[in-house]
Tab-separated table of N, CA and C in Angstrom:
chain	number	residue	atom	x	y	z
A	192	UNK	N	73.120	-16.300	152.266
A	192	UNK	CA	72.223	-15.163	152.238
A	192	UNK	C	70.765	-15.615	152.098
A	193	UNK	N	70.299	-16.814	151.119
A	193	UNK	CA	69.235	-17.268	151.098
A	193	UNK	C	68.296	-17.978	152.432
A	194	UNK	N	69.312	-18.633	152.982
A	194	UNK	CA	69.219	-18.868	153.943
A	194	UNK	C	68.772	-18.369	155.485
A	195	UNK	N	69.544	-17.231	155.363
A	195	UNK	CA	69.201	-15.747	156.461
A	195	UNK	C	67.519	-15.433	155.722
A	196	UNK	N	67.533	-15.390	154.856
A	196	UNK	CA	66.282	-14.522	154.414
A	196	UNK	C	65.059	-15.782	154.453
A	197	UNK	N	65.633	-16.810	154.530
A	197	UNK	CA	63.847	-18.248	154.918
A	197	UNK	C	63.986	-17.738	156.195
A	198	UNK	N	65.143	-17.848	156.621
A	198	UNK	CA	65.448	-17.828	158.481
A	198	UNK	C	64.407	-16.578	159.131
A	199	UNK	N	64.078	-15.494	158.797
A	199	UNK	CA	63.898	-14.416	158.770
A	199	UNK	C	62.212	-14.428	158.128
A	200	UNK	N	61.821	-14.997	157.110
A	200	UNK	CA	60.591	-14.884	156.388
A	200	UNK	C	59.515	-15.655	157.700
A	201	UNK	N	60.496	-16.826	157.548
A	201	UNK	CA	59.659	-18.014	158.731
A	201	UNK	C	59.375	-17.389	160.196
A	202	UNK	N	60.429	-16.560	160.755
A	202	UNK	CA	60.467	-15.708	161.624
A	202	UNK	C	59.428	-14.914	161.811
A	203	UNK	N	59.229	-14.315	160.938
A	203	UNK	CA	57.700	-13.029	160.688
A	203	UNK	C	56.579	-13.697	160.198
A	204	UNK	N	56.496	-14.669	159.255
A	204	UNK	CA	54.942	-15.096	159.432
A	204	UNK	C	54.753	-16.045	160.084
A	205	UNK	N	55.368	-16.582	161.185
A	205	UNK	CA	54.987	-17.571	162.841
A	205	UNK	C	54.023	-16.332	163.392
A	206	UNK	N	54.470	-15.500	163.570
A	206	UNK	CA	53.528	-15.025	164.913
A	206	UNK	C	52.786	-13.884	164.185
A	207	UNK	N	52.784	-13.928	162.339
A	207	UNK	CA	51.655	-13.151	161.985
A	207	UNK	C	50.529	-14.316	161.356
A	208	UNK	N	50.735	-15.715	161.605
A	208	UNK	CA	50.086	-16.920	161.487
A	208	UNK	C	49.216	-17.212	162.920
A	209	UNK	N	49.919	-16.808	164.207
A	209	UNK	CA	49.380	-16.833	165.209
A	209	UNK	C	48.783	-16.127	165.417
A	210	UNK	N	48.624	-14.796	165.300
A	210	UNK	CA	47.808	-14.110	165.732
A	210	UNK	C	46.450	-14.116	164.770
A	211	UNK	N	46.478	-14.664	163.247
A	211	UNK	CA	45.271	-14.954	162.870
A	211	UNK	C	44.324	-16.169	163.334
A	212	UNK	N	45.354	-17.637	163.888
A	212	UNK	CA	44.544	-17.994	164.638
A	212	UNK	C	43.935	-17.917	165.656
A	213	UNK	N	44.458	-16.977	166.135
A	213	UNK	CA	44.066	-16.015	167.752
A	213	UNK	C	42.474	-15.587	167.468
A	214	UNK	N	42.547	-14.840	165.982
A	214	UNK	CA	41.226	-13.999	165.339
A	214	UNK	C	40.167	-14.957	165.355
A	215	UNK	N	40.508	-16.168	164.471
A	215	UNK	CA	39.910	-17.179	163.573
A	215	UNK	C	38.534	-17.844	164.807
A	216	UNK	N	39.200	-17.783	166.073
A	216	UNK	CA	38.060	-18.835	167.257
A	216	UNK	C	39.114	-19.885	167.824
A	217	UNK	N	38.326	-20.224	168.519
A	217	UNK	CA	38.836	-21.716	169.232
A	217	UNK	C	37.917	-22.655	169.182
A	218	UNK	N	38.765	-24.264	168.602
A	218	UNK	CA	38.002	-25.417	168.244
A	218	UNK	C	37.171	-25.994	169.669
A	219	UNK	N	35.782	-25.989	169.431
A	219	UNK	CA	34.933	-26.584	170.419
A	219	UNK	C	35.411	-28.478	170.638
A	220	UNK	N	35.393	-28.684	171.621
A	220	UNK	CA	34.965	-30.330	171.589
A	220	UNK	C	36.698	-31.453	171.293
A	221	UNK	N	37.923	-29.894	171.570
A	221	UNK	CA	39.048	-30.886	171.496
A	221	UNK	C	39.468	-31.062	172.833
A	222	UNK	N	40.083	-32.690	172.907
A	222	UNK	CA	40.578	-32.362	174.364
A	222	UNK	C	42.215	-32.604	174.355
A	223	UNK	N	42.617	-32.034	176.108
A	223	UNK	CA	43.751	-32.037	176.215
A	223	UNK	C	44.925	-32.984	175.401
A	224	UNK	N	44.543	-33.968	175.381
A	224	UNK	CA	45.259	-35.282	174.539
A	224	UNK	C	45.612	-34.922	173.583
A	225	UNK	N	44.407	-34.503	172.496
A	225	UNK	CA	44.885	-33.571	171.109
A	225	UNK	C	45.869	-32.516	171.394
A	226	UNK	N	45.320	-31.614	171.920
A	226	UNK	CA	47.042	-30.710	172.372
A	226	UNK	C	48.252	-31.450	172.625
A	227	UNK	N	48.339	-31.827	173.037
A	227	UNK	CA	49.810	-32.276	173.601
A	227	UNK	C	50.636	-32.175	172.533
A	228	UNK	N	50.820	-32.836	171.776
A	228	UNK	CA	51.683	-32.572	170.207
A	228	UNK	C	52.033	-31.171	169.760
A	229	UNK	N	50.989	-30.252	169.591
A	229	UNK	CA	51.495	-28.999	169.606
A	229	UNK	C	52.649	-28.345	170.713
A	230	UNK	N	52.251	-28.898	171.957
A	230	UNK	CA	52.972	-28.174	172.731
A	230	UNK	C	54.233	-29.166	172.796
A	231	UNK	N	54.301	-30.175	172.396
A	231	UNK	CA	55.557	-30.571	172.717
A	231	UNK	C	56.466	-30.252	171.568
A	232	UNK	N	55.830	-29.860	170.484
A	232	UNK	CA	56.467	-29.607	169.361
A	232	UNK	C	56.907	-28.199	169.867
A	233	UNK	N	56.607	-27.121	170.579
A	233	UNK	CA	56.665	-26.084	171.049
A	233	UNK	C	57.936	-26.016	172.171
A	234	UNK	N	57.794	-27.272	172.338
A	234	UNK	CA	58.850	-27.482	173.708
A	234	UNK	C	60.291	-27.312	172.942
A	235	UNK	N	60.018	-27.984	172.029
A	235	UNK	CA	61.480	-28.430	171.215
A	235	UNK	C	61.783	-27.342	170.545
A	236	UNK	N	60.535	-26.477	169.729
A	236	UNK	CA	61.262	-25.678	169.076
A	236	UNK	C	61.560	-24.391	170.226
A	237	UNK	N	61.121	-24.270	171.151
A	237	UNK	CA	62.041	-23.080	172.169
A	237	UNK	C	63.106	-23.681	172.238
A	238	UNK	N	63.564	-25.004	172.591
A	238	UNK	CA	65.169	-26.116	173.318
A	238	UNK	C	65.777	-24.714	171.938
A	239	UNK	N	65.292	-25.605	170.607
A	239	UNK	CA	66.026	-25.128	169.461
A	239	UNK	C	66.496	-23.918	169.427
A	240	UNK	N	65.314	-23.241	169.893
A	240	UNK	CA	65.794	-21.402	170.067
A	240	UNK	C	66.566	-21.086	170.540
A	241	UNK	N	66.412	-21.665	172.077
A	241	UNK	CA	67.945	-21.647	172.865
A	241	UNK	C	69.225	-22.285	172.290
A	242	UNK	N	69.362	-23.203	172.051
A	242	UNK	CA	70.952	-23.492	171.499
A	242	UNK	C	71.119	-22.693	170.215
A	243	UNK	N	70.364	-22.445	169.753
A	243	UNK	CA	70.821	-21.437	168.167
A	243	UNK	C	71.091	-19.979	169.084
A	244	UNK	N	70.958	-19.937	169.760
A	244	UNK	CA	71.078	-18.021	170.355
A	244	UNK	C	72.445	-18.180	171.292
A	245	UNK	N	73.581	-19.066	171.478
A	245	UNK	CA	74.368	-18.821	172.009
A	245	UNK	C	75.419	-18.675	171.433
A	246	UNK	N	75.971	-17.916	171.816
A	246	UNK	CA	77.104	-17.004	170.998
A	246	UNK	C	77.776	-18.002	170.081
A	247	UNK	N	78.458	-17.678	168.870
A	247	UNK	CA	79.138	-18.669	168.363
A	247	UNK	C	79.407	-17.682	166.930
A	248	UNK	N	80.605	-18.611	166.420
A	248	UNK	CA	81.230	-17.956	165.120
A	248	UNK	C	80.062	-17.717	163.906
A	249	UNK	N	79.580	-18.400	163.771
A	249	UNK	CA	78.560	-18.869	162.710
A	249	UNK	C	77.512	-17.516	162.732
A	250	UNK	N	77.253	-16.648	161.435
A	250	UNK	CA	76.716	-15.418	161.287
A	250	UNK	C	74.881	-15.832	161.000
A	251	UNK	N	74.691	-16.973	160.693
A	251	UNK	CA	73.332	-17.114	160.672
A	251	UNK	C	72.729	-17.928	161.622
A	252	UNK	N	73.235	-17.882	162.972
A	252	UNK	CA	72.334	-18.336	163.884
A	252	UNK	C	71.839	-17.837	164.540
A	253	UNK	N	71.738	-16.043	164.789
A	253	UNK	CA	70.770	-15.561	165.460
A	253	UNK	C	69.678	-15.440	164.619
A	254	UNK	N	69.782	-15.582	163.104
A	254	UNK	CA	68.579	-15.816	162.064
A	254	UNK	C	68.084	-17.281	162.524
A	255	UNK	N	68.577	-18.291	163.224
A	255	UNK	CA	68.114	-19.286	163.026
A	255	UNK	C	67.505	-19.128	164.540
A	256	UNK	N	67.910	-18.618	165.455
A	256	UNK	CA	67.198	-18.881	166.920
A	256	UNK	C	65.662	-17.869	166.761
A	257	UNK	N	66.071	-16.559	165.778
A	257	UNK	CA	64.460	-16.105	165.485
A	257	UNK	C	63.332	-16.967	164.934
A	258	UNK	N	64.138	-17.796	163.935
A	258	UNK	CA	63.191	-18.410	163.420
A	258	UNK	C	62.562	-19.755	164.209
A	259	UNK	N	63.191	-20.264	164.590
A	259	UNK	CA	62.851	-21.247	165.578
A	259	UNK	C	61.269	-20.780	167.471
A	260	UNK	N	61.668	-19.042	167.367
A	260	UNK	CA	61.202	-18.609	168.157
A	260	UNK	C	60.098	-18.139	167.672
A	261	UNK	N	60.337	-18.296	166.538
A	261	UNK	CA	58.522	-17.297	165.660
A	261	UNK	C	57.950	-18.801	165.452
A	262	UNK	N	58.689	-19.937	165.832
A	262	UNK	CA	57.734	-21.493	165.236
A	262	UNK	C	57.306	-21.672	166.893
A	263	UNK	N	58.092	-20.885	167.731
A	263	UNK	CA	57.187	-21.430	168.935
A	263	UNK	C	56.087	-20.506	169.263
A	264	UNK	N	56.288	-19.613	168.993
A	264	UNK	CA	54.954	-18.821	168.835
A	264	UNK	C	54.085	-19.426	168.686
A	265	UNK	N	54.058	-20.200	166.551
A	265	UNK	CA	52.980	-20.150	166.013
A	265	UNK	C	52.692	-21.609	166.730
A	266	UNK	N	53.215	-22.557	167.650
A	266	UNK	CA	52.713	-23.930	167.612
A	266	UNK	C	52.270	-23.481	169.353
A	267	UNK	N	52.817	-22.888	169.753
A	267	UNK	CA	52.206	-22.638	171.313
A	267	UNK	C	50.237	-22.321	171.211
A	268	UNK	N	50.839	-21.043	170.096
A	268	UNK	CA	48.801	-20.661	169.760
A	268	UNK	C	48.399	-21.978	169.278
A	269	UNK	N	49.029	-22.687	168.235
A	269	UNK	CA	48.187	-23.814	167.665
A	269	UNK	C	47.290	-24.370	168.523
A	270	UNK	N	48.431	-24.695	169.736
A	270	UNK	CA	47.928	-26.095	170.729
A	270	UNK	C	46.399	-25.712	171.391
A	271	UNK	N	46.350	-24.353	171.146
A	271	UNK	CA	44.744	-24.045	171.396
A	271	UNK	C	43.979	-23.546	170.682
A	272	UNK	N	44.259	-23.035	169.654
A	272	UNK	CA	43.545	-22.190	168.215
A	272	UNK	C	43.065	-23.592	167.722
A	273	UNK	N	44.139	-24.098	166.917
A	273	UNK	CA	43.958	-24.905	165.604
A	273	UNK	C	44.926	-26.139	166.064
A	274	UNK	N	44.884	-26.720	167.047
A	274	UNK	CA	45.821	-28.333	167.910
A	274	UNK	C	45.358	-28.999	166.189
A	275	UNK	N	44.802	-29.091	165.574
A	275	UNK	CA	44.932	-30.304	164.326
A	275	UNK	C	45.501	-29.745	162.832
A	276	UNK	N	47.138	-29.560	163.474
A	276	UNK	CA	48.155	-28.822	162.596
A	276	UNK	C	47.895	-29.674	160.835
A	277	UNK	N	47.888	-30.664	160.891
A	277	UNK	CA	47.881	-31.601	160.329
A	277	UNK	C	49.569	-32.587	159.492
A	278	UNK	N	49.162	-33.595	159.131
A	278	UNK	CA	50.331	-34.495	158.981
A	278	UNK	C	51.822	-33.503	158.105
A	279	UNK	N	51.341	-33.465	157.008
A	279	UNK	CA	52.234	-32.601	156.397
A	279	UNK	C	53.103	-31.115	157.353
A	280	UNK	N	52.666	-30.910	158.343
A	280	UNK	CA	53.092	-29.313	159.091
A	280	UNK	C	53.452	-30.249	160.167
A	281	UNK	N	53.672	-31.403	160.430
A	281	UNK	CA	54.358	-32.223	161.255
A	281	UNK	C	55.560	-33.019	160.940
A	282	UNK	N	55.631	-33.669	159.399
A	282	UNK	CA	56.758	-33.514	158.721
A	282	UNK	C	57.745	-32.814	158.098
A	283	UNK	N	57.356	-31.578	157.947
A	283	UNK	CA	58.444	-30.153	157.894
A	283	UNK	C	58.754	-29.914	159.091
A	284	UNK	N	58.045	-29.774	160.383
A	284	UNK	CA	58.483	-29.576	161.429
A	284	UNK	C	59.742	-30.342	161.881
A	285	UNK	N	59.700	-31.562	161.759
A	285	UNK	CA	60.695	-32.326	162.343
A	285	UNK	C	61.757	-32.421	161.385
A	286	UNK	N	61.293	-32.339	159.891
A	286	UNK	CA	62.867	-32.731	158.950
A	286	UNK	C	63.699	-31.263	159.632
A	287	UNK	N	62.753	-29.606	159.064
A	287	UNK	CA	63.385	-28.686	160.049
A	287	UNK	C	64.245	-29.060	161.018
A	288	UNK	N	63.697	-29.560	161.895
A	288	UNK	CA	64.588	-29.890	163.418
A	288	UNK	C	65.400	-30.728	163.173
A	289	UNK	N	65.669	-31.647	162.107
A	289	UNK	CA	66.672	-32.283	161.752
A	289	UNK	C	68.088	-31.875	161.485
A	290	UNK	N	67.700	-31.155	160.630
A	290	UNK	CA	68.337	-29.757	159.527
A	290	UNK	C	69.224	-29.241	160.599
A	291	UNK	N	68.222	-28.508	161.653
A	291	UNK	CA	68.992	-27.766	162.867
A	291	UNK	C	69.446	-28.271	163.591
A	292	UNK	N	69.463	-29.339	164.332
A	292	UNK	CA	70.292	-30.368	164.802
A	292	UNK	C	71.683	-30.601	164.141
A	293	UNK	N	71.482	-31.140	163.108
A	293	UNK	CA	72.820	-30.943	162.189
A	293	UNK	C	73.536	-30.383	162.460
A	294	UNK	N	73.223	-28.968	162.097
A	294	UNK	CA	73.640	-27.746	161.717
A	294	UNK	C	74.719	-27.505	163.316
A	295	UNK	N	73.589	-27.890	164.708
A	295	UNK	CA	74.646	-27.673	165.602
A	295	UNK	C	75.411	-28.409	165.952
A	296	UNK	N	75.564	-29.654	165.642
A	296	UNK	CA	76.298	-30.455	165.969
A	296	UNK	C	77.661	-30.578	165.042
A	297	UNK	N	77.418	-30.341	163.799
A	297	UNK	CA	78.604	-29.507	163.186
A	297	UNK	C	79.300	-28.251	163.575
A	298	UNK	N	78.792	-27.423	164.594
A	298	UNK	CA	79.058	-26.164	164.983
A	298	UNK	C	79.702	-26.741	166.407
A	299	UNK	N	78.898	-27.893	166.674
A	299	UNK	CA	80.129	-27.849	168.237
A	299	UNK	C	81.504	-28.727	167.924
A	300	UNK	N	81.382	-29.375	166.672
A	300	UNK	CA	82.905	-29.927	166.231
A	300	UNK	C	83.740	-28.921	165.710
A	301	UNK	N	83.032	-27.413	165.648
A	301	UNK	CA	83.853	-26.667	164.874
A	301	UNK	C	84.097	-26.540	163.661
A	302	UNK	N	83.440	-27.163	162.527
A	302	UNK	CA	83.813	-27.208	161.548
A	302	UNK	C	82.010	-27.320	160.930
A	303	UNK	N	81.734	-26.801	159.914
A	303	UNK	CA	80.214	-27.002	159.588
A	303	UNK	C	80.489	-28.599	158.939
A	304	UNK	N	79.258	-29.327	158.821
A	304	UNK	CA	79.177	-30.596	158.410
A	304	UNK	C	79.688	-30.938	156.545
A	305	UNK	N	79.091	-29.570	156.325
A	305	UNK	CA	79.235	-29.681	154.777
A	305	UNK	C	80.901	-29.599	154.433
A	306	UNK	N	81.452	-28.831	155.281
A	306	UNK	CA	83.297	-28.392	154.721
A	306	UNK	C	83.735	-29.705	155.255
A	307	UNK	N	82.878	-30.821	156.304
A	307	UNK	CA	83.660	-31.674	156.879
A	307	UNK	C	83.557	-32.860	155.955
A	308	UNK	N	82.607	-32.818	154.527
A	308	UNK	CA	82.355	-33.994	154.094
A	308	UNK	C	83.085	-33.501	152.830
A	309	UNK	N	83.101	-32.310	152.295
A	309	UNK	CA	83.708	-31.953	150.784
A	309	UNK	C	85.447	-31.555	150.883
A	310	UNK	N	85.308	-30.982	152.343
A	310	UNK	CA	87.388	-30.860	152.744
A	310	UNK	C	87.307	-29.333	152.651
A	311	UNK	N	86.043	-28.607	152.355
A	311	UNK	CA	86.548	-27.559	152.272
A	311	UNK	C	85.587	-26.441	153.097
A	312	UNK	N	86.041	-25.119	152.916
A	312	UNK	CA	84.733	-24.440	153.681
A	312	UNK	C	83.330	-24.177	153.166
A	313	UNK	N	82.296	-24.387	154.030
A	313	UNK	CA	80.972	-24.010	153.211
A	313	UNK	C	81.002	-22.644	152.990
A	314	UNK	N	80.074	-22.144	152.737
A	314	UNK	CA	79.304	-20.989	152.348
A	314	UNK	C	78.334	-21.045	153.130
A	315	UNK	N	78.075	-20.007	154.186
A	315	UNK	CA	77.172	-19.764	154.846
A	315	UNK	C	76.056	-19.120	154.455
């Protein structure tokens, strides 16, 4: 349940984060090079969106394909609002994508990772 509800929080302030950098201006004097990172981080988290949104047993992954879709929001605006996310919002990004990776690759063995290491079922 905790889980659904980050899934869901992260969901709604991505693209109420984007649209303040929308407000905020655009940085003079960056070039394309600096972008790139945003958008590739953008690339991945749509991939992410898509494999979390296909049908499957598991009750918190259309919480997880929103949330993944409100991070491409907010990193798509970045790559032209605010491209200098900075280090720290680049290491949550990816442990995140770690996390979710996991998460599906336990889902295509059928069994979540956690019931496969303790013998028993998780708690979703």
């Amino acid at each position: 349940m905790l889980n659904r509800f980050l899934f869901l929080l992260v969901a709604v302030i991505s693209p109420a984060s984007s649209v303040a950098m929308l407000f905020s201006g655009h940085p003079a004097g960056v070039t394309f090079a600096e972008r790139v990172p945003c958008l590739v981080f953008a690339l991945v988290a749509l991939l992410l969106a898509a494999l979390h949104a296909r049908p499957t047993t598991d009750r918190s992954a259309p919480f997880e394909a929103a949330m993944w879709l409100g991070l491409t929001t907010l990193l798509g605006v970045a790559a032209f609002a605010a491209p200098h996310l900075g280090i720290w919002s680049i290491v949550a990004l990816l442990t995140l994508a770690g996390t979710s990776i996991a998460r599906l690759a336990g889902r295509a063995r059928g069994r979540p990772a956690a019931a496969r290491l303790f013998g028993r079922r998780a708690v979703a």
